[in-house]
Short mmCIF file of C-alpha atoms in Angstrom, two decimals:
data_model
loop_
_atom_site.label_atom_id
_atom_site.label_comp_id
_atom_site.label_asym_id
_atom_site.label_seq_id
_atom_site.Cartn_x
_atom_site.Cartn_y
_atom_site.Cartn_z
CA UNK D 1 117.88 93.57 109.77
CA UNK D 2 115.97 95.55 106.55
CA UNK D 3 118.94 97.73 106.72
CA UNK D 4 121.23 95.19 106.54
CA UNK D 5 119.40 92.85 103.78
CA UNK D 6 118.92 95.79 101.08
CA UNK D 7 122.04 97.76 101.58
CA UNK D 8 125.68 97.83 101.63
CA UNK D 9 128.27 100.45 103.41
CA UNK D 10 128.64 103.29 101.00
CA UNK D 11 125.01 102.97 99.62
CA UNK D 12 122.97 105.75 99.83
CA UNK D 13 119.54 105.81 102.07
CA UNK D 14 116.51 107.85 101.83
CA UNK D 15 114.78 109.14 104.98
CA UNK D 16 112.24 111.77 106.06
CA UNK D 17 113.36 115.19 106.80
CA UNK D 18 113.02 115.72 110.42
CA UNK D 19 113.87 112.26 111.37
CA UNK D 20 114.26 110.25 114.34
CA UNK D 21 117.92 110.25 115.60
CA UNK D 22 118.36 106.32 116.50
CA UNK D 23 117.29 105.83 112.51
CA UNK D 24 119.92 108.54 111.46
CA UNK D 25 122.64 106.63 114.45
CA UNK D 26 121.41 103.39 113.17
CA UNK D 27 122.65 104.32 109.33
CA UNK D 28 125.78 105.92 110.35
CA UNK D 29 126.66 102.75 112.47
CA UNK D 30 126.14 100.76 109.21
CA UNK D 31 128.40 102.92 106.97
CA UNK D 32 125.77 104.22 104.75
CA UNK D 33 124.98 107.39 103.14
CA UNK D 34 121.56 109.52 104.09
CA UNK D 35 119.50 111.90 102.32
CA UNK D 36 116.92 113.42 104.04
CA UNK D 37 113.44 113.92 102.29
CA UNK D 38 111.35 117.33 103.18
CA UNK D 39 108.56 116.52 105.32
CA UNK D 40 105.58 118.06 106.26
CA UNK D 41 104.56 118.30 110.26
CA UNK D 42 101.04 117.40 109.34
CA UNK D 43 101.25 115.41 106.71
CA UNK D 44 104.52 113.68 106.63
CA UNK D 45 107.28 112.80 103.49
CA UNK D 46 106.97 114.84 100.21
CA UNK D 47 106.46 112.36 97.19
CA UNK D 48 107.48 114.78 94.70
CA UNK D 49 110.68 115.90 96.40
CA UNK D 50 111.27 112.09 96.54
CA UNK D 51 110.82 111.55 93.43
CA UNK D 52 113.38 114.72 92.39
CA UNK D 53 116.03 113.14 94.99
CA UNK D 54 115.29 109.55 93.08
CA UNK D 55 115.87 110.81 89.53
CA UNK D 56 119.05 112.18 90.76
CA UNK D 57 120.32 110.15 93.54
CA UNK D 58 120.72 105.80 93.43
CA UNK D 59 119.03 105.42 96.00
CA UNK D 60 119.48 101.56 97.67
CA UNK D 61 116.40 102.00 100.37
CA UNK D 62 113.74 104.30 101.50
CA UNK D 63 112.99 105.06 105.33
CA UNK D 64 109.67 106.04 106.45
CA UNK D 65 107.07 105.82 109.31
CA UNK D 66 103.90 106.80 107.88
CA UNK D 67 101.98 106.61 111.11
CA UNK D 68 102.63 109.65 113.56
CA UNK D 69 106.45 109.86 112.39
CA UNK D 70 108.93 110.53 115.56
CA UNK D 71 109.52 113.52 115.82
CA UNK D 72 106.76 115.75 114.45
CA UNK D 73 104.27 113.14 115.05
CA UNK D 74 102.58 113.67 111.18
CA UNK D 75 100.63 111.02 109.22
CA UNK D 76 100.67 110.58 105.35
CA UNK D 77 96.71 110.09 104.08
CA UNK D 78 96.15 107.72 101.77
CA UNK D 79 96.28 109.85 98.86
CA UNK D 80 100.00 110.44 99.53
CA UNK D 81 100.63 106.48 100.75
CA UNK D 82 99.43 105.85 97.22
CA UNK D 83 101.82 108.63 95.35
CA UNK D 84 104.79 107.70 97.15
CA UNK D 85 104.46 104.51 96.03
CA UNK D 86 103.83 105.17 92.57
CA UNK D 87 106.99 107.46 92.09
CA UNK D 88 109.07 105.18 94.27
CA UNK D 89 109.48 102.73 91.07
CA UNK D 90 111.02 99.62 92.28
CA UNK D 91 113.22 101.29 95.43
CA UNK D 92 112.89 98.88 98.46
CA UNK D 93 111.28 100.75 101.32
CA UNK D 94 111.08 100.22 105.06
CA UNK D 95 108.14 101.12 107.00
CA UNK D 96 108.57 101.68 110.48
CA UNK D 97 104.96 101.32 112.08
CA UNK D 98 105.46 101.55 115.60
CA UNK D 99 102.28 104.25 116.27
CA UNK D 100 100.33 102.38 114.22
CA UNK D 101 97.52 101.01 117.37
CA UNK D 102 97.37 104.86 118.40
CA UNK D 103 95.64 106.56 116.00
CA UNK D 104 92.35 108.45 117.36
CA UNK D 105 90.88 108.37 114.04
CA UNK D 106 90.32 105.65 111.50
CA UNK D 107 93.35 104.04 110.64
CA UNK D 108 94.47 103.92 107.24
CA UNK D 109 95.98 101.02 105.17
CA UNK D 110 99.97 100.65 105.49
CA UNK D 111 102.15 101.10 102.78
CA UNK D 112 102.52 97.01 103.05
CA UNK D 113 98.81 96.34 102.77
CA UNK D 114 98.76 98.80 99.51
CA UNK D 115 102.25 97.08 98.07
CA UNK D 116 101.71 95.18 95.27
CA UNK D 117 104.82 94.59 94.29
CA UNK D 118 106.32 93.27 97.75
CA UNK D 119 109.26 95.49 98.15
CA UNK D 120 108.01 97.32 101.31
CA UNK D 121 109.28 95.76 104.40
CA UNK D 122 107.22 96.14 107.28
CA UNK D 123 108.82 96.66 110.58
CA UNK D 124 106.66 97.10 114.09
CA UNK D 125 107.04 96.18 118.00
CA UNK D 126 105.61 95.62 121.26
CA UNK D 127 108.01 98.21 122.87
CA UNK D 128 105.99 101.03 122.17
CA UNK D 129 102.42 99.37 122.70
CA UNK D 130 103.13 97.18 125.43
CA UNK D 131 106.63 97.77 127.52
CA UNK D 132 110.02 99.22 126.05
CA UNK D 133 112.07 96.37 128.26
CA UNK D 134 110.37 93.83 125.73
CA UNK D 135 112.53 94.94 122.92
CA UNK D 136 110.08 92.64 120.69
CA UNK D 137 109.19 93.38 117.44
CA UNK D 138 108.25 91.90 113.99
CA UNK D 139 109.00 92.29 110.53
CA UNK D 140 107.40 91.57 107.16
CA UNK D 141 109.98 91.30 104.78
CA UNK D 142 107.98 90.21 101.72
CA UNK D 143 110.65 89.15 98.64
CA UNK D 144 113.77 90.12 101.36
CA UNK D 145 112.21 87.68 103.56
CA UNK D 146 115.65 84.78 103.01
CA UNK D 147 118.05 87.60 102.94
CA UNK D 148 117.22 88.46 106.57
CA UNK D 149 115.99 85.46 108.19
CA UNK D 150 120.06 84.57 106.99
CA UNK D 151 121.02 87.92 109.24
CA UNK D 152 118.65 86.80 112.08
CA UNK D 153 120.41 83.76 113.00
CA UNK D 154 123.73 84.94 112.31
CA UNK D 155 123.01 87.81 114.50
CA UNK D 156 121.76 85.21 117.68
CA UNK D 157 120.76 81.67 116.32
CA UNK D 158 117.70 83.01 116.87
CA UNK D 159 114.91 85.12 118.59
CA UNK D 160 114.11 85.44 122.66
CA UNK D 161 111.75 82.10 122.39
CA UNK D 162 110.85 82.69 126.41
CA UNK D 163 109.70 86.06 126.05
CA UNK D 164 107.79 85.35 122.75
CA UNK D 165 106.04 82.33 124.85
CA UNK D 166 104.90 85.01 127.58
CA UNK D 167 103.18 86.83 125.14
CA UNK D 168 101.68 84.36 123.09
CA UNK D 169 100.09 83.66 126.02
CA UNK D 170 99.14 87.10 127.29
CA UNK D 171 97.74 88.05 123.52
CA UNK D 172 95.91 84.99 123.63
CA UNK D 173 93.64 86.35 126.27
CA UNK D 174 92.66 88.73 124.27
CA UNK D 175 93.75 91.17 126.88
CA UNK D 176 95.93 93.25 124.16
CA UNK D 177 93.22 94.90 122.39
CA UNK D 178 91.44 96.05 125.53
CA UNK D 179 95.21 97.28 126.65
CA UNK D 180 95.19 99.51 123.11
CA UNK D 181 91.92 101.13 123.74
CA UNK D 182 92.55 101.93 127.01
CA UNK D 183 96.18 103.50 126.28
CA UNK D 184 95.25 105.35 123.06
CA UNK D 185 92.20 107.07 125.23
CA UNK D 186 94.82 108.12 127.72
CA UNK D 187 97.48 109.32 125.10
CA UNK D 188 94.72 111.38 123.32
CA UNK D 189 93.83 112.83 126.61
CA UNK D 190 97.35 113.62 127.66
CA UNK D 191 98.48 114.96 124.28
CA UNK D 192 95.37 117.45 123.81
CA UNK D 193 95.69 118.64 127.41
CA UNK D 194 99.56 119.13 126.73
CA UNK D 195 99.12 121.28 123.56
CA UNK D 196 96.12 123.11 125.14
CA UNK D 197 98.53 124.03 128.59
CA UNK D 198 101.05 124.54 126.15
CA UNK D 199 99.12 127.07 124.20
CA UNK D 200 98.08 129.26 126.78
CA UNK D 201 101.73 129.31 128.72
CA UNK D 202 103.15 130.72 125.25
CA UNK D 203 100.47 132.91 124.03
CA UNK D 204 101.08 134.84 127.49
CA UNK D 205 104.53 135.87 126.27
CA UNK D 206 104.19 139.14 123.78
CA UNK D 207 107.40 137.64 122.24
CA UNK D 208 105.86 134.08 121.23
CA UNK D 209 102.16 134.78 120.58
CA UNK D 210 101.46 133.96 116.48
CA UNK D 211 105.50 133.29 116.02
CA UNK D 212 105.46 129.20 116.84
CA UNK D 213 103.50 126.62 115.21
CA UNK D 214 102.26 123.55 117.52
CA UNK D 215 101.53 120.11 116.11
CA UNK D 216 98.56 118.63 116.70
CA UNK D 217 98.88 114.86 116.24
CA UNK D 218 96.04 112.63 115.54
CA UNK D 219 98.12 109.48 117.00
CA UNK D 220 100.84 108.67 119.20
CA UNK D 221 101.94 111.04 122.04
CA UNK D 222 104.81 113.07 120.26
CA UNK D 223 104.58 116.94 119.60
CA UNK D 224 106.83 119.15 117.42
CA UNK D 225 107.00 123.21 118.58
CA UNK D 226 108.78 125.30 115.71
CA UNK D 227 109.79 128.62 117.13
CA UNK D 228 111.33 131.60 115.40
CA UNK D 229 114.39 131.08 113.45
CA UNK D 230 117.72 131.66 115.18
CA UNK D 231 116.14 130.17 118.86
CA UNK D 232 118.47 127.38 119.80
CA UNK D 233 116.62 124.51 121.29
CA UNK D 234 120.11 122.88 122.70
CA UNK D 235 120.36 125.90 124.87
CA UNK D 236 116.64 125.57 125.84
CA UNK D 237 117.39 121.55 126.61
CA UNK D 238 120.55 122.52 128.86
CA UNK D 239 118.61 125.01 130.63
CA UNK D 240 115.50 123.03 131.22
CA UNK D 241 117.53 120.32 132.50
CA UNK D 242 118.52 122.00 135.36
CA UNK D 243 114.77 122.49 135.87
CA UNK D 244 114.30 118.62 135.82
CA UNK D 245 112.08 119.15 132.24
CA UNK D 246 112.69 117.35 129.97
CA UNK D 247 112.54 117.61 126.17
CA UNK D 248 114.46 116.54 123.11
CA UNK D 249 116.02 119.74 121.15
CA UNK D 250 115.55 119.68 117.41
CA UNK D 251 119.13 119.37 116.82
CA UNK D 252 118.85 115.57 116.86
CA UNK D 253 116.56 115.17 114.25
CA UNK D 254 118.33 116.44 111.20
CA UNK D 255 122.47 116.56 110.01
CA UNK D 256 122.11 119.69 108.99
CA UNK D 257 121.27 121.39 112.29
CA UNK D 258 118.11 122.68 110.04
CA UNK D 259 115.91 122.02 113.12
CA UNK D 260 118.17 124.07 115.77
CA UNK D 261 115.05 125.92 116.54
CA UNK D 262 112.36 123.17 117.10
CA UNK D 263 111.62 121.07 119.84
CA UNK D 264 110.41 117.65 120.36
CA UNK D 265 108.29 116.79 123.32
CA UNK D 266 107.00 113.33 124.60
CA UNK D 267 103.30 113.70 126.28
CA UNK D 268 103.03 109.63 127.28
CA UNK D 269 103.39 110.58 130.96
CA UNK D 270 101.80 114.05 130.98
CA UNK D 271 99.71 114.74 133.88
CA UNK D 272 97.53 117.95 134.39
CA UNK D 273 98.58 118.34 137.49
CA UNK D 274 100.02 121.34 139.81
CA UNK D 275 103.92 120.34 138.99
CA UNK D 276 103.21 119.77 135.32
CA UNK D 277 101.59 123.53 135.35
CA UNK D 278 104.22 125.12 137.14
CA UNK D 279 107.30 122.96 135.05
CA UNK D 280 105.21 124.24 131.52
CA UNK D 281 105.16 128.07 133.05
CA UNK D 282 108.86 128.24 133.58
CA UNK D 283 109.05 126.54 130.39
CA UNK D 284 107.50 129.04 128.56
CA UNK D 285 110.21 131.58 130.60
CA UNK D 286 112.79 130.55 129.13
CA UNK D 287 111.45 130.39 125.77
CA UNK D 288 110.24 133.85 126.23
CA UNK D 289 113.90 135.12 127.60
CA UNK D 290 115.79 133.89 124.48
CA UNK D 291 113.18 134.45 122.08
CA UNK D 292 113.70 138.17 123.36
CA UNK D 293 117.56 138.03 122.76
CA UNK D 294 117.12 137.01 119.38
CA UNK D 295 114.21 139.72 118.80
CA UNK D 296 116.95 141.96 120.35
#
């Protein structure tokens, strides 16, 4: 719907650099134009390169989740929140906040709550923080707000008013908030046991040890392994399939196939258990066997 409010096909849209591959399907599908942003794995989009690709580019809208971005799982402090605003000028810009409730830290203020010029739209849903079948979300659309309440009921006449009943109800209770806590614990828990497990399969390997960086997330449950360059992570995906593995290679995430050699993992179902060991050791095999071809 933001999409479709501040753009038309042939316009040109910014986005961070890796980015998440519905967002990149999502802009094809619409007939627009991408540039993709550098981003750090820590730290998330680069202002300044921004602000180069904006003094050189007309740019219609900007694309960014500054909350534990999928894939790399980074998060922009408030220092760069503020900056990208500031060089942004008057370019409309979407933030996609889905990670926002699982941060294990203090959260920081959205680029929405530091807008002062309402031209961020503010996009977030229940799909990630509740249950994916929900496909519930909501938007803040500030001075776009007519243009896409106009889409909205074109689109459907409307929104699911059943399912927006049920929970109504169920966030009455007050149930939600004790649901957050409770799944944020459990993410942080699964996430730092991953990387940790993680660590120690790949530092075993001569090949590996101090030649891939890890992320280490502060929200969410996403993690971003960058391996040497030349390893092809769709060969790792094909081969760990037939394992039963699974993983996302980094080849999704960019349309430049700049992130052949990275890999994006999910750790929201992680369990430290005896299959999970075993599936990470054989893992860490087969990055081992074609890290040596490439060495070779």
């Amino acid at each position: 719907m933001a999409l479709r409010a501040l753009t038309v096909a042939g316009q040109v849209v910014a986005v961070e650099s890796p980015c998440y591959f519905s967002t990149l399907l999502l802009i094809e599908s619409l007939g627009l134009k991408v540039i993709e942003v550098p981003s750090c794995v820590r730290n998330g989009i680069d202002p300044e390169a921004l602000k180069t690709i904006l003094d050189t580019w007309s740019v219609s809208a900007i694309v960014v989740t500054p909350n534990f971005t999928n894939p790399t799982g980074s998060r922009m402090p408030l220092k760069r929140r503020k900056r990208l605003l500031e060089v942004s000028g008057d370019t409309p810009i979407i933030e996609d906040d889905v990670f926002h409730e699982f941060s294990y830290e203090e959260k920081i203020p959205s680029l929405k709550a530091l807008d002062d010029s309402d031209r961020v739209i503010y996009v977030n849903s229940f799909s990630k923080s509740l249950d994916s079948r929900l496909r519930l979300g909501w938007i803040l659309s500030g001075r776009y707000q007519p243009e896409i309440e106009k889409a909205l009921i074109c689109d459907n006449m409307g929104s699911p008013g059943l399912i927006q009943s049920a929970l109504t109800e169920f966030l009455s209770t007050g149930k939600y908030r004790q649901h957050i806590g409770k799944m944020s614990r459990y993410y942080q828990t699964a996430t730092r046991k991953f990387c940790h497990r993680l660590t120690l399969v790949l530092d075993q390997h001569s090949s590996l040890r101090g030649r891939y960086h890890l992320s280490q997330p502060l929200g969410s449950f996403l993690v971003w392994l960058t391996l040497p360059r030349g390893f092809d992570s769709l060969a790792l995906y094909r081969a760990c399939k037939e394992e039963k593995i699974g993983l996302l290679p980094g080849t999704l995430f960019g349309t430049k196939n700049q992130f052949k050699h990275c890999v994006r993992f999910s750790c929201s179902r992680f369990n430290d258990d005896e299959q999970a060991l075993l599936a990470m050791k054989t893992l860490g095999q087969l990055i081992d066997q074609q890290t040596r071809t490439i060495n070779t």
